[in-house]
C-alpha cells in the first residue's frame, strides 16, 4: 500500500494489506460502467484499481464489508428485483435529497452488513441531492442519510472516524482473529445522526504531471500522494 489513503488507514489498521483483495482489473471497472450505464466517480475507479473490496465482514467501511466489483454487480441486480416488489414507509433524514424507499434500482451497493443493509452510491438522488452521493439503505433502514456528497469526500470521512477512535480493530476471543468494529461492536448505521454532525475532511483527486494524485485535507494539513 503506497497511496496516501491506505498509508494513513494502516496507522489504525496494522494488518490492512491482509484484509484487502488485490486490485480490480481495469477492464472489470470498464465492464461495470458498460453493464450498469452509470458514470462512476474517478476516485472510485482509482480506489478499486488499488484494492477490490474486503476479504470479509468487519471491513474498512466502519465495519461494513467492502464488496468486490463482481459482488457489487450481483447485489445490485438482486436489489433491482426487490425495488420493484417492495413497498416501504422509510423517510429521508434530509428532505428532497434521497428518495424514500428501501431499495431503488439506481442505488449501487459498495458495502454491506451481511443482513440486507447497504452503503451505496445514489445515482438517482432527490431534487436537492447530488449524483453519486453516499447513502445508507436496505431491509432494516427506516431513516436514510446522505453520508457524504461524493466518494472523494467519503475517503476523508473514513479517516476521520478512525482518527476519533469511533472505528477500531478488535479481537474475536472465540476465533482469535481481528475485525474492524464501529464503537463497541455496534452498527455504523445506528449512529448516523450523531456520526454525521462533524464535518468530514475533504479529499480531492487532481492530475499532476500526467499522473493522478490524491490530495487529503486531513486535520488542516494537505497531504498528497501519487496513486498507484
Short mmCIF file of C-alpha atoms in Angstrom, two decimals, residues 94 119-121 130 132-135 145-157 196 200-201:
data_model
loop_
_atom_site.label_atom_id
_atom_site.label_comp_id
_atom_site.label_asym_id
_atom_site.label_seq_id
_atom_site.Cartn_x
_atom_site.Cartn_y
_atom_site.Cartn_z
CA UNK A 94 -32.68 15.31 4.67
CA UNK A 119 -23.74 1.60 1.90
CA UNK A 120 -24.15 2.73 -1.68
CA UNK A 121 -23.76 5.30 -4.42
CA UNK A 130 -26.09 15.03 -5.58
CA UNK A 132 -23.17 9.75 -6.75
CA UNK A 133 -23.80 10.74 -3.12
CA UNK A 134 -23.11 8.06 -0.47
CA UNK A 135 -26.21 6.83 1.40
CA UNK A 145 -28.98 9.75 5.29
CA UNK A 146 -26.52 11.39 2.92
CA UNK A 147 -23.28 10.19 4.50
CA UNK A 148 -21.13 12.08 2.01
CA UNK A 149 -21.83 14.06 -1.13
CA UNK A 150 -19.02 12.37 -3.06
CA UNK A 151 -16.78 9.32 -2.92
CA UNK A 152 -13.75 11.63 -2.70
CA UNK A 153 -15.03 13.26 0.48
CA UNK A 154 -16.08 9.88 1.84
CA UNK A 155 -12.44 8.78 1.93
CA UNK A 156 -11.69 11.69 4.24
CA UNK A 157 -14.73 10.82 6.35
CA UNK A 196 -22.63 12.98 10.63
CA UNK A 200 -15.50 15.41 7.27
CA UNK A 201 -12.03 16.13 5.88
#
